[in-house]
């Protein structure tokens, strides 16, 4: 009761108001570049040169968005971002699903079916989270050549799955540590095997960490440029490569409104994912922080 009374005092209200005002200013400052991008993307080219960055458009138009989507030049092709946009989805969805499933199985095996050398194996996999991507470009290119996956969409999916497994294994392993071993032991006594326990007991309680894995993997793969430009072929390039090509392709007057619209198109999926599921990401990360 005393704490409730203190929270209603004039001084407490002043401090709360100052805190909210500070957070609001920080949010506005953080969102300022996004506002500039949105405003520029709906301005005619004439207004961009004549006004300031934060000036509201006098004659707003969606023409830059339509051009960025369907007819802007990305190198030698003038077909816009649409094809590359769907390429990214075709790469992201299978890579996220496969890496998440393998990470869940790895985390399950490393915590509930411990074997000799499990900690060493986990340490080696964890080391994969800290290897700079540039270090493995040549070995990975050679590996894709041996597998016959060079310059293909399947090859790019393979690369992202390989690098995603280290992170997803870390996520699931730390989450499954918090689940009592007695659940698995009881299921073993009832005759349940490895996969039955996984599908019937572990996976149903793994929704928080699955959300974390999906958001993390989706963001990392969608925003990737290095692997996309190094390992994808002409018809399998992701949207980040197309955005780079569009921004660096100039055949006359620089169309900043089209560039900003293309950048917004490339960023929209990750923005939507974080807006809709950001709170679940934080909850999932903290769900396995305390061992049960």
PDB file of C-alpha atoms in Angstrom, residues 127-271:
ATOM      1  CA  UNK A 127      32.441 -21.735 -32.060  1.00  0.00           C
ATOM      2  CA  UNK A 128      30.644 -21.560 -35.394  1.00  0.00           C
ATOM      3  CA  UNK A 129      28.665 -18.561 -34.140  1.00  0.00           C
ATOM      4  CA  UNK A 130      31.838 -16.468 -34.017  1.00  0.00           C
ATOM      5  CA  UNK A 131      33.526 -17.357 -37.306  1.00  0.00           C
ATOM      6  CA  UNK A 132      33.598 -14.312 -39.630  1.00  0.00           C
ATOM      7  CA  UNK A 133      31.642 -14.999 -42.795  1.00  0.00           C
ATOM      8  CA  UNK A 134      34.458 -13.713 -44.991  1.00  0.00           C
ATOM      9  CA  UNK A 135      36.787 -16.464 -43.772  1.00  0.00           C
ATOM     10  CA  UNK A 136      34.722 -19.267 -45.278  1.00  0.00           C
ATOM     11  CA  UNK A 137      33.829 -17.785 -48.669  1.00  0.00           C
ATOM     12  CA  UNK A 138      36.435 -19.774 -50.623  1.00  0.00           C
ATOM     13  CA  UNK A 139      35.993 -23.109 -48.743  1.00  0.00           C
ATOM     14  CA  UNK A 140      32.218 -22.834 -49.035  1.00  0.00           C
ATOM     15  CA  UNK A 141      32.427 -22.027 -52.743  1.00  0.00           C
ATOM     16  CA  UNK A 142      34.560 -25.117 -53.255  1.00  0.00           C
ATOM     17  CA  UNK A 143      32.140 -27.241 -51.228  1.00  0.00           C
ATOM     18  CA  UNK A 144      29.171 -26.020 -53.271  1.00  0.00           C
ATOM     19  CA  UNK A 145      31.091 -26.887 -56.425  1.00  0.00           C
ATOM     20  CA  UNK A 146      31.693 -30.433 -55.186  1.00  0.00           C
ATOM     21  CA  UNK A 147      28.000 -30.800 -54.371  1.00  0.00           C
ATOM     22  CA  UNK A 148      26.881 -29.349 -57.699  1.00  0.00           C
ATOM     23  CA  UNK A 149      25.059 -26.475 -55.983  1.00  0.00           C
ATOM     24  CA  UNK A 150      27.090 -23.519 -57.240  1.00  0.00           C
ATOM     25  CA  UNK A 151      25.155 -20.377 -58.229  1.00  0.00           C
ATOM     26  CA  UNK A 152      21.827 -21.984 -57.365  1.00  0.00           C
ATOM     27  CA  UNK A 153      19.016 -21.202 -54.974  1.00  0.00           C
ATOM     28  CA  UNK A 154      19.471 -24.599 -53.325  1.00  0.00           C
ATOM     29  CA  UNK A 155      23.131 -23.803 -52.718  1.00  0.00           C
ATOM     30  CA  UNK A 156      22.283 -20.519 -51.009  1.00  0.00           C
ATOM     31  CA  UNK A 157      19.688 -22.291 -48.847  1.00  0.00           C
ATOM     32  CA  UNK A 158      22.347 -24.862 -47.904  1.00  0.00           C
ATOM     33  CA  UNK A 159      24.789 -22.110 -46.864  1.00  0.00           C
ATOM     34  CA  UNK A 160      22.225 -20.390 -44.653  1.00  0.00           C
ATOM     35  CA  UNK A 161      21.166 -23.680 -43.052  1.00  0.00           C
ATOM     36  CA  UNK A 162      24.775 -24.561 -42.228  1.00  0.00           C
ATOM     37  CA  UNK A 163      25.402 -21.218 -40.561  1.00  0.00           C
ATOM     38  CA  UNK A 164      22.013 -21.125 -38.882  1.00  0.00           C
ATOM     39  CA  UNK A 165      22.407 -24.485 -37.142  1.00  0.00           C
ATOM     40  CA  UNK A 166      24.994 -23.126 -34.680  1.00  0.00           C
ATOM     41  CA  UNK A 167      22.627 -20.407 -33.473  1.00  0.00           C
ATOM     42  CA  UNK A 168      19.477 -22.516 -33.383  1.00  0.00           C
ATOM     43  CA  UNK A 169      21.290 -25.277 -31.498  1.00  0.00           C
ATOM     44  CA  UNK A 170      22.416 -22.708 -28.935  1.00  0.00           C
ATOM     45  CA  UNK A 171      18.870 -21.383 -28.532  1.00  0.00           C
ATOM     46  CA  UNK A 172      17.221 -24.794 -28.118  1.00  0.00           C
ATOM     47  CA  UNK A 173      19.960 -26.283 -25.970  1.00  0.00           C
ATOM     48  CA  UNK A 174      19.689 -23.435 -23.449  1.00  0.00           C
ATOM     49  CA  UNK A 175      15.895 -23.711 -23.480  1.00  0.00           C
ATOM     50  CA  UNK A 176      15.767 -27.494 -23.008  1.00  0.00           C
ATOM     51  CA  UNK A 177      18.162 -27.312 -20.062  1.00  0.00           C
ATOM     52  CA  UNK A 178      15.322 -25.673 -18.100  1.00  0.00           C
ATOM     53  CA  UNK A 179      12.921 -28.573 -18.760  1.00  0.00           C
ATOM     54  CA  UNK A 180      13.013 -31.232 -15.985  1.00  0.00           C
ATOM     55  CA  UNK A 181      14.786 -34.439 -16.967  1.00  0.00           C
ATOM     56  CA  UNK A 182      12.140 -36.395 -15.094  1.00  0.00           C
ATOM     57  CA  UNK A 183       9.689 -35.838 -17.962  1.00  0.00           C
ATOM     58  CA  UNK A 184      12.004 -37.587 -20.397  1.00  0.00           C
ATOM     59  CA  UNK A 185      12.904 -40.320 -17.895  1.00  0.00           C
ATOM     60  CA  UNK A 186       9.227 -41.079 -17.291  1.00  0.00           C
ATOM     61  CA  UNK A 187       8.577 -41.275 -21.023  1.00  0.00           C
ATOM     62  CA  UNK A 188      11.512 -43.664 -21.447  1.00  0.00           C
ATOM     63  CA  UNK A 189      10.063 -45.922 -18.757  1.00  0.00           C
ATOM     64  CA  UNK A 190       6.788 -45.985 -20.692  1.00  0.00           C
ATOM     65  CA  UNK A 191       8.642 -47.203 -23.756  1.00  0.00           C
ATOM     66  CA  UNK A 192       8.822 -43.942 -25.735  1.00  0.00           C
ATOM     67  CA  UNK A 193      11.795 -43.592 -28.055  1.00  0.00           C
ATOM     68  CA  UNK A 194      13.952 -40.679 -29.152  1.00  0.00           C
ATOM     69  CA  UNK A 195      11.653 -39.158 -31.768  1.00  0.00           C
ATOM     70  CA  UNK A 196       8.404 -39.926 -29.916  1.00  0.00           C
ATOM     71  CA  UNK A 197       9.620 -38.030 -26.855  1.00  0.00           C
ATOM     72  CA  UNK A 198      10.739 -35.169 -29.050  1.00  0.00           C
ATOM     73  CA  UNK A 199       7.453 -34.822 -30.970  1.00  0.00           C
ATOM     74  CA  UNK A 200       5.078 -35.505 -28.068  1.00  0.00           C
ATOM     75  CA  UNK A 201       6.821 -33.878 -25.086  1.00  0.00           C
ATOM     76  CA  UNK A 202       9.596 -31.452 -26.022  1.00  0.00           C
ATOM     77  CA  UNK A 203       8.271 -29.851 -29.196  1.00  0.00           C
ATOM     78  CA  UNK A 204       4.836 -28.861 -27.792  1.00  0.00           C
ATOM     79  CA  UNK A 205       6.491 -26.820 -25.011  1.00  0.00           C
ATOM     80  CA  UNK A 206       9.050 -25.255 -27.360  1.00  0.00           C
ATOM     81  CA  UNK A 207       6.826 -22.569 -28.893  1.00  0.00           C
ATOM     82  CA  UNK A 208       8.627 -19.612 -27.213  1.00  0.00           C
ATOM     83  CA  UNK A 209      12.072 -20.669 -28.412  1.00  0.00           C
ATOM     84  CA  UNK A 210      10.746 -21.631 -31.848  1.00  0.00           C
ATOM     85  CA  UNK A 211       9.535 -18.035 -32.215  1.00  0.00           C
ATOM     86  CA  UNK A 212      12.996 -16.780 -31.223  1.00  0.00           C
ATOM     87  CA  UNK A 213      14.681 -19.071 -33.722  1.00  0.00           C
ATOM     88  CA  UNK A 214      12.328 -18.159 -36.553  1.00  0.00           C
ATOM     89  CA  UNK A 215      12.636 -14.398 -35.995  1.00  0.00           C
ATOM     90  CA  UNK A 216      16.417 -14.572 -35.638  1.00  0.00           C
ATOM     91  CA  UNK A 217      16.912 -16.738 -38.699  1.00  0.00           C
ATOM     92  CA  UNK A 218      14.407 -14.836 -40.813  1.00  0.00           C
ATOM     93  CA  UNK A 219      16.092 -11.510 -40.055  1.00  0.00           C
ATOM     94  CA  UNK A 220      19.630 -12.793 -40.585  1.00  0.00           C
ATOM     95  CA  UNK A 221      18.868 -14.509 -43.883  1.00  0.00           C
ATOM     96  CA  UNK A 222      16.619 -11.803 -45.306  1.00  0.00           C
ATOM     97  CA  UNK A 223      19.178  -9.061 -44.593  1.00  0.00           C
ATOM     98  CA  UNK A 224      22.161 -11.059 -45.822  1.00  0.00           C
ATOM     99  CA  UNK A 225      24.098  -9.552 -48.699  1.00  0.00           C
ATOM    100  CA  UNK A 226      27.501 -11.239 -48.599  1.00  0.00           C
ATOM    101  CA  UNK A 227      26.332 -14.810 -49.183  1.00  0.00           C
ATOM    102  CA  UNK A 228      23.700 -13.638 -51.638  1.00  0.00           C
ATOM    103  CA  UNK A 229      26.176 -11.867 -53.880  1.00  0.00           C
ATOM    104  CA  UNK A 230      28.856 -14.563 -53.519  1.00  0.00           C
ATOM    105  CA  UNK A 231      26.873 -17.778 -53.957  1.00  0.00           C
ATOM    106  CA  UNK A 232      23.706 -16.968 -55.920  1.00  0.00           C
ATOM    107  CA  UNK A 233      23.332 -17.131 -59.681  1.00  0.00           C
ATOM    108  CA  UNK A 234      21.755 -14.641 -62.038  1.00  0.00           C
ATOM    109  CA  UNK A 235      18.197 -15.866 -61.512  1.00  0.00           C
ATOM    110  CA  UNK A 236      18.449 -16.688 -57.797  1.00  0.00           C
ATOM    111  CA  UNK A 237      19.727 -13.445 -56.286  1.00  0.00           C
ATOM    112  CA  UNK A 238      17.971 -12.191 -53.122  1.00  0.00           C
ATOM    113  CA  UNK A 239      16.413  -8.770 -52.677  1.00  0.00           C
ATOM    114  CA  UNK A 240      19.482  -7.291 -50.941  1.00  0.00           C
ATOM    115  CA  UNK A 241      21.614  -7.902 -54.040  1.00  0.00           C
ATOM    116  CA  UNK A 242      18.922  -6.341 -56.226  1.00  0.00           C
ATOM    117  CA  UNK A 243      18.779  -3.291 -53.947  1.00  0.00           C
ATOM    118  CA  UNK A 244      22.540  -2.829 -54.199  1.00  0.00           C
ATOM    119  CA  UNK A 245      22.401  -3.147 -57.985  1.00  0.00           C
ATOM    120  CA  UNK A 246      19.500  -0.706 -58.245  1.00  0.00           C
ATOM    121  CA  UNK A 247      21.157   1.953 -56.080  1.00  0.00           C
ATOM    122  CA  UNK A 248      24.410   1.672 -58.012  1.00  0.00           C
ATOM    123  CA  UNK A 249      22.786   1.666 -61.448  1.00  0.00           C
ATOM    124  CA  UNK A 250      22.523   5.153 -62.932  1.00  0.00           C
ATOM    125  CA  UNK A 251      21.351   5.956 -66.458  1.00  0.00           C
ATOM    126  CA  UNK A 252      20.674   9.680 -66.028  1.00  0.00           C
ATOM    127  CA  UNK A 253      19.264  11.745 -63.170  1.00  0.00           C
ATOM    128  CA  UNK A 254      19.624   9.941 -59.839  1.00  0.00           C
ATOM    129  CA  UNK A 255      16.132   8.933 -58.694  1.00  0.00           C
ATOM    130  CA  UNK A 256      16.440   9.089 -54.925  1.00  0.00           C
ATOM    131  CA  UNK A 257      12.721   8.511 -54.456  1.00  0.00           C
ATOM    132  CA  UNK A 258      12.925   5.198 -56.316  1.00  0.00           C
ATOM    133  CA  UNK A 259      16.012   4.195 -54.311  1.00  0.00           C
ATOM    134  CA  UNK A 260      14.219   4.908 -51.031  1.00  0.00           C
ATOM    135  CA  UNK A 261      11.113   3.058 -52.161  1.00  0.00           C
ATOM    136  CA  UNK A 262      13.254   0.051 -53.095  1.00  0.00           C
ATOM    137  CA  UNK A 263      14.964   0.170 -49.690  1.00  0.00           C
ATOM    138  CA  UNK A 264      11.567   0.233 -47.972  1.00  0.00           C
ATOM    139  CA  UNK A 265      10.376  -2.724 -50.053  1.00  0.00           C
ATOM    140  CA  UNK A 266      13.479  -4.682 -49.042  1.00  0.00           C
ATOM    141  CA  UNK A 267      13.020  -3.794 -45.359  1.00  0.00           C
ATOM    142  CA  UNK A 268       9.256  -4.294 -45.041  1.00  0.00           C
ATOM    143  CA  UNK A 269       9.215  -8.048 -44.215  1.00  0.00           C
ATOM    144  CA  UNK A 270      11.660  -7.703 -41.328  1.00  0.00           C
ATOM    145  CA  UNK A 271       9.858  -4.600 -40.055  1.00  0.00           C
TER     146      UNK A 271
END
